[in-house]
Amino acid sequence: MSPGRHPITNEHDRAFARSNPEVPGMLGPLVAIQRMHRRIWLRLSWKAQTLTVGLSMTMASFGLSMLVAFLAAP
């Protein structure tokens, strides 16, 4: 294990690569981006993950309420 890496990240990377083989064509870059985001997410602490999910839910709720207000306007 290289220094500075969490052990679960290395294990997860191998499992993720096994369950998601390379996709031919234009989906290749999308799979690479998905893997990169997954690695970044796993490196975040549980507090940062909780804050991220909480902010996402708050923004989604705000967006939905704005949509409802827009559609309900005369």
Coordinates of C-alpha atoms in Angstrom, one line a residue:
M1 CA 0.0 0.0 0.0
S2 CA 1.4 3.4 -0.9
P3 CA 1.7 6.0 1.8
G4 CA -1.2 8.4 2.2
R5 CA -3.8 6.0 0.8
H6 CA -6.6 4.6 2.8
P7 CA -6.6 0.8 2.7
I8 CA -10.3 0.6 1.8
T9 CA -9.6 2.7 -1.3
N10 CA -7.2 0.1 -2.7
E11 CA -9.5 -2.8 -2.0
H12 CA -12.5 -0.9 -3.5
D13 CA -10.6 0.0 -6.6
R14 CA -9.9 -3.6 -7.4
A15 CA -13.5 -4.7 -6.7
F16 CA -14.8 -1.7 -8.8
A17 CA -12.5 -2.6 -11.7
R18 CA -13.7 -6.3 -11.6
S19 CA -17.4 -5.4 -11.5
N20 CA -17.0 -2.7 -14.2
P21 CA -14.9 -3.9 -17.1
E22 CA -13.7 -1.4 -19.7
V23 CA -16.5 -0.2 -21.9
P24 CA -15.7 0.1 -25.6
G25 CA -16.4 3.3 -27.5
M26 CA -17.3 6.7 -26.1
L27 CA -18.3 5.3 -22.6
G28 CA -14.6 4.8 -21.7
P29 CA -14.0 8.4 -20.5
L30 CA -17.3 8.3 -18.6
V31 CA -16.3 5.2 -16.7
A32 CA -12.9 6.8 -15.9
I33 CA -14.6 9.9 -14.5
Q34 CA -17.0 7.7 -12.5
R35 CA -14.0 5.8 -11.0
M36 CA -12.2 9.0 -10.2
H37 CA -15.3 10.5 -8.4
R38 CA -15.7 7.2 -6.5
R39 CA -12.0 7.4 -5.3
I40 CA -12.4 11.0 -4.2
W41 CA -15.6 10.2 -2.3
L42 CA -13.9 7.3 -0.5
R43 CA -11.0 9.6 0.6
L44 CA -13.4 12.1 2.2
S45 CA -14.0 11.8 5.9
W46 CA -17.4 10.7 7.2
K47 CA -18.0 14.3 8.3
A48 CA -17.3 15.7 4.8
Q49 CA -19.5 13.0 3.3
T50 CA -22.3 13.9 5.7
L51 CA -22.0 17.6 4.9
T52 CA -21.9 16.9 1.2
V53 CA -25.1 14.8 1.3
G54 CA -26.8 17.3 3.5
L55 CA -26.0 20.2 1.3
S56 CA -27.1 18.2 -1.8
M57 CA -30.4 17.4 -0.2
T58 CA -31.0 21.0 0.9
M59 CA -30.3 22.3 -2.7
A60 CA -32.5 19.6 -4.2
S61 CA -35.3 20.6 -1.8
F62 CA -34.9 24.3 -2.6
G63 CA -34.9 23.6 -6.3
L64 CA -38.0 21.5 -6.1
S65 CA -39.8 24.2 -4.1
M66 CA -38.8 26.8 -6.6
L67 CA -40.2 24.6 -9.4
V68 CA -43.5 24.1 -7.6
A69 CA -43.7 27.8 -6.9
F70 CA -43.0 28.6 -10.6
L71 CA -45.6 26.0 -11.8
A72 CA -48.2 27.2 -9.3
A73 CA -47.9 30.9 -10.3
P74 CA -50.9 32.2 -12.2

